[in-house]
Short mmCIF file of C-alpha atoms in Angstrom, two decimals:
data_model
loop_
_atom_site.label_atom_id
_atom_site.label_comp_id
_atom_site.label_asym_id
_atom_site.label_seq_id
_atom_site.Cartn_x
_atom_site.Cartn_y
_atom_site.Cartn_z
CA UNK A 1 18.30 21.09 16.43
CA UNK A 2 20.06 17.76 16.91
CA UNK A 3 18.39 14.55 17.98
CA UNK A 4 20.30 11.81 19.78
CA UNK A 5 19.20 8.65 21.63
CA UNK A 6 19.43 8.90 25.40
CA UNK A 7 20.18 5.63 27.10
CA UNK A 8 19.34 4.47 30.62
CA UNK A 9 22.59 2.53 30.79
CA UNK A 10 25.81 4.51 31.16
CA UNK A 11 27.91 1.79 29.72
CA UNK A 12 26.17 2.33 26.40
CA UNK A 13 26.57 6.09 26.45
CA UNK A 14 29.22 5.94 23.76
CA UNK A 15 26.64 4.54 21.34
CA UNK A 16 24.28 7.40 21.96
CA UNK A 17 25.78 10.01 19.59
CA UNK A 18 24.28 9.72 16.13
CA UNK A 19 25.36 13.04 14.54
CA UNK A 20 23.08 15.03 12.24
CA UNK A 21 23.67 17.89 9.95
CA UNK A 22 22.39 21.00 11.67
CA UNK A 23 21.40 22.63 8.36
CA UNK A 24 18.90 19.85 7.62
CA UNK A 25 17.95 19.26 11.27
CA UNK A 26 17.37 15.63 10.35
CA UNK A 27 18.72 12.65 12.27
CA UNK A 28 20.73 9.91 10.64
CA UNK A 29 18.86 6.61 10.23
CA UNK A 30 18.20 5.18 13.69
CA UNK A 31 16.29 1.97 13.09
CA UNK A 32 19.39 -0.16 13.04
CA UNK A 33 20.65 1.62 16.19
CA UNK A 34 17.36 0.83 18.05
CA UNK A 35 17.34 -2.83 17.17
CA UNK A 36 21.11 -3.35 17.72
CA UNK A 37 21.04 -1.61 21.08
CA UNK A 38 18.09 -3.58 22.39
CA UNK A 39 19.50 -6.80 20.97
CA UNK A 40 17.58 -10.04 20.70
CA UNK A 41 15.00 -8.83 23.17
CA UNK A 42 13.63 -6.49 20.52
CA UNK A 43 12.97 -9.31 18.05
CA UNK A 44 13.02 -12.69 19.65
CA UNK A 45 11.74 -15.41 17.29
CA UNK A 46 10.19 -18.68 18.55
CA UNK A 47 12.48 -21.64 18.49
CA UNK A 48 12.84 -23.68 15.26
CA UNK A 49 10.02 -26.21 15.00
CA UNK A 50 7.57 -24.05 16.87
CA UNK A 51 3.95 -25.08 16.04
CA UNK A 52 2.51 -21.88 14.81
CA UNK A 53 -0.77 -23.57 13.78
CA UNK A 54 -1.32 -24.63 17.36
CA UNK A 55 -0.52 -21.19 18.63
CA UNK A 56 -2.84 -19.62 16.03
CA UNK A 57 -5.71 -21.94 17.14
CA UNK A 58 -5.07 -20.94 20.75
CA UNK A 59 -5.11 -17.23 19.95
CA UNK A 60 -8.24 -17.44 17.81
CA UNK A 61 -10.12 -19.60 20.35
CA UNK A 62 -9.07 -17.55 23.40
CA UNK A 63 -9.98 -13.89 22.64
CA UNK A 64 -9.32 -12.97 26.26
CA UNK A 65 -5.87 -14.53 26.46
CA UNK A 66 -3.24 -11.85 27.38
CA UNK A 67 -1.29 -11.97 24.11
CA UNK A 68 -0.45 -9.07 21.81
CA UNK A 69 -2.51 -9.38 18.65
CA UNK A 70 -3.31 -7.32 15.60
CA UNK A 71 -4.08 -6.99 11.96
CA UNK A 72 -1.77 -6.06 9.04
CA UNK A 73 -2.98 -4.79 5.76
CA UNK A 74 -1.31 -3.39 2.62
CA UNK A 75 1.30 -5.41 0.81
CA UNK A 76 0.76 -8.17 3.43
CA UNK A 77 -2.69 -8.82 4.74
CA UNK A 78 -2.89 -11.07 7.79
CA UNK A 79 -3.50 -11.34 11.50
CA UNK A 80 -0.67 -11.83 13.90
CA UNK A 81 -0.13 -12.43 17.60
CA UNK A 82 2.81 -12.64 20.01
CA UNK A 83 4.20 -10.61 22.85
CA UNK A 84 4.50 -7.03 24.09
CA UNK A 85 7.50 -5.75 26.03
CA UNK A 86 8.48 -2.36 27.37
CA UNK A 87 11.20 -0.54 29.35
CA UNK A 88 10.93 2.58 31.45
CA UNK A 89 13.23 4.44 33.84
CA UNK A 90 13.25 7.43 36.21
CA UNK A 91 14.98 9.51 33.61
CA UNK A 92 12.02 9.62 31.27
CA UNK A 93 12.96 6.71 29.00
CA UNK A 94 10.11 4.71 27.55
CA UNK A 95 10.48 2.06 24.82
CA UNK A 96 7.71 -0.32 23.70
CA UNK A 97 8.26 -3.43 21.63
CA UNK A 98 5.85 -5.70 19.66
CA UNK A 99 6.82 -9.19 18.46
CA UNK A 100 4.08 -10.92 16.46
CA UNK A 101 3.96 -14.10 14.47
CA UNK A 102 2.13 -13.49 11.15
CA UNK A 103 -0.78 -15.80 10.42
CA UNK A 104 -0.45 -16.21 6.66
CA UNK A 105 -0.30 -19.20 4.41
CA UNK A 106 3.42 -18.99 3.57
CA UNK A 107 5.57 -22.11 4.46
CA UNK A 108 8.06 -19.97 6.38
CA UNK A 109 7.15 -18.25 9.63
CA UNK A 110 7.35 -14.41 9.37
CA UNK A 111 7.73 -12.19 12.43
CA UNK A 112 6.67 -8.55 12.76
CA UNK A 113 9.06 -6.75 15.12
CA UNK A 114 8.24 -3.13 16.03
CA UNK A 115 9.87 -0.74 18.48
CA UNK A 116 8.47 2.60 19.65
CA UNK A 117 10.79 5.10 21.40
CA UNK A 118 9.61 8.18 23.23
CA UNK A 119 10.88 11.60 22.14
CA UNK A 120 11.93 14.35 24.53
CA UNK A 121 11.03 15.13 28.13
CA UNK A 122 7.56 13.82 28.79
CA UNK A 123 5.81 11.42 31.09
CA UNK A 124 2.86 10.94 28.69
CA UNK A 125 1.83 7.36 27.89
CA UNK A 126 0.02 8.33 24.70
CA UNK A 127 0.97 10.34 21.67
CA UNK A 128 1.69 10.40 17.93
CA UNK A 129 3.96 7.89 16.24
CA UNK A 130 6.33 9.35 13.59
CA UNK A 131 8.96 7.95 11.32
CA UNK A 132 12.47 9.25 11.03
CA UNK A 133 11.39 11.82 8.42
CA UNK A 134 8.99 13.31 10.95
CA UNK A 135 11.33 13.61 13.91
CA UNK A 136 12.30 17.25 13.40
CA UNK A 137 8.74 18.49 13.68
CA UNK A 138 7.43 15.97 16.32
CA UNK A 139 6.50 17.29 19.78
CA UNK A 140 7.84 15.99 23.08
CA UNK A 141 5.88 12.89 23.96
CA UNK A 142 5.74 11.59 20.52
CA UNK A 143 7.27 8.22 19.59
CA UNK A 144 9.69 7.18 16.87
CA UNK A 145 8.38 4.02 15.24
CA UNK A 146 10.66 1.44 13.58
CA UNK A 147 9.79 -2.07 12.38
CA UNK A 148 10.98 -4.97 10.31
CA UNK A 149 9.77 -8.38 9.04
CA UNK A 150 12.03 -11.27 10.01
CA UNK A 151 12.29 -14.95 8.92
CA UNK A 152 14.78 -17.78 9.44
CA UNK A 153 17.35 -18.62 6.80
CA UNK A 154 18.32 -22.16 5.69
CA UNK A 155 20.71 -22.34 8.63
CA UNK A 156 17.94 -21.49 11.08
CA UNK A 157 19.27 -18.03 11.90
CA UNK A 158 16.87 -14.99 11.96
CA UNK A 159 17.37 -12.64 9.06
CA UNK A 160 15.64 -9.42 8.08
CA UNK A 161 13.21 -10.01 5.25
CA UNK A 162 12.01 -6.40 4.95
CA UNK A 163 12.71 -3.11 6.69
CA UNK A 164 9.85 -0.72 7.45
CA UNK A 165 9.27 3.00 7.47
CA UNK A 166 6.56 4.68 9.61
CA UNK A 167 4.64 7.65 8.22
CA UNK A 168 2.05 8.21 10.93
CA UNK A 169 0.34 6.54 13.86
CA UNK A 170 -0.83 6.76 17.42
CA UNK A 171 0.07 5.03 20.68
CA UNK A 172 -1.89 4.81 23.96
CA UNK A 173 -1.12 2.89 27.14
CA UNK A 174 -2.27 2.60 30.74
CA UNK A 175 0.57 1.91 33.18
CA UNK A 176 -0.50 -0.03 36.33
CA UNK A 177 1.51 -1.88 38.99
CA UNK A 178 4.64 -2.36 36.81
CA UNK A 179 2.50 -3.88 34.04
CA UNK A 180 1.75 -2.10 30.75
CA UNK A 181 -1.89 -2.92 30.04
CA UNK A 182 -4.68 -1.90 27.67
CA UNK A 183 -2.16 -0.71 25.09
CA UNK A 184 -3.10 0.20 21.53
CA UNK A 185 -1.03 1.08 18.56
CA UNK A 186 -1.97 2.12 14.98
CA UNK A 187 0.67 2.60 12.36
CA UNK A 188 0.66 3.60 8.67
CA UNK A 189 3.75 3.32 6.50
CA UNK A 190 5.56 1.07 4.09
CA UNK A 191 8.17 -1.70 4.02
CA UNK A 192 10.86 -2.50 1.56
CA UNK A 193 11.87 -6.13 0.83
CA UNK A 194 15.70 -6.41 1.11
CA UNK A 195 15.93 -8.99 -1.65
CA UNK A 196 14.01 -7.13 -4.35
CA UNK A 197 14.03 -3.55 -3.13
CA UNK A 198 10.28 -3.42 -3.77
CA UNK A 199 8.29 -1.12 -1.55
CA UNK A 200 4.85 -2.16 -0.26
CA UNK A 201 2.25 -0.23 1.82
CA UNK A 202 1.82 -1.21 5.41
CA UNK A 203 -0.86 -0.64 8.05
CA UNK A 204 -1.18 -2.26 11.42
CA UNK A 205 -3.72 -2.16 14.30
CA UNK A 206 -2.38 -3.63 17.45
CA UNK A 207 -3.52 -4.30 21.05
CA UNK A 208 -0.97 -5.05 23.75
CA UNK A 209 -2.21 -6.42 27.10
CA UNK A 210 0.03 -6.97 30.11
CA UNK A 211 3.40 -6.23 28.44
CA UNK A 212 6.43 -7.20 30.53
CA UNK A 213 8.88 -4.49 31.71
CA UNK A 214 11.98 -6.13 30.42
CA UNK A 215 13.47 -4.05 27.61
CA UNK A 216 16.79 -2.51 28.52
CA UNK A 217 18.12 0.12 28.14
CA UNK A 218 14.98 2.28 28.22
CA UNK A 219 15.77 4.35 25.15
CA UNK A 220 14.64 7.91 24.68
CA UNK A 221 15.29 10.33 21.87
CA UNK A 222 16.53 13.62 23.47
CA UNK A 223 16.67 17.09 22.00
CA UNK A 224 19.86 19.15 22.49
#
């Protein structure tokens, strides 16, 4: 069995073939493909000089504000908040993104960027989240989960601080009137810091209200 991304945009079809070895029935790593294909929309940092303390005060004082928020635990323990995005199409594509600013005490702002891509032919808006190691045994309607932690370098450009691997999780959403509301995501896994190579455990509990339908193309992992 071979997995390949299916794109909603024909102009990107040439990118869709990520060959696997049939004997192992395992896909090649696809996290970079997902982030590269979606581009900045998948991990859009706030502008330099953004007052995260003011934003944190707003989030903590306005529990009903329609912002994505959650808690991280493991190697990094902190709350975070930001935005939720998604893309969907008539061909069955569904991709969900989370972009959250981490509320820790570090001097540099850290962003959590997570993307969930639906697997196979399904119109379900809930299912299991798997990592790349779990794709071969995942049912249609499950979601591939990829994530990374991002900071700005000395030149102000966003750079990947750590890359993540999902082991398990769940996703559930309610689609209404072109808005993705009442979403919830739980993820268990780990992340590896690029500078040191050190692996750390990672857990996240996320709620996503009123996500905007702006992610294009609407990726889907298809079985052939």
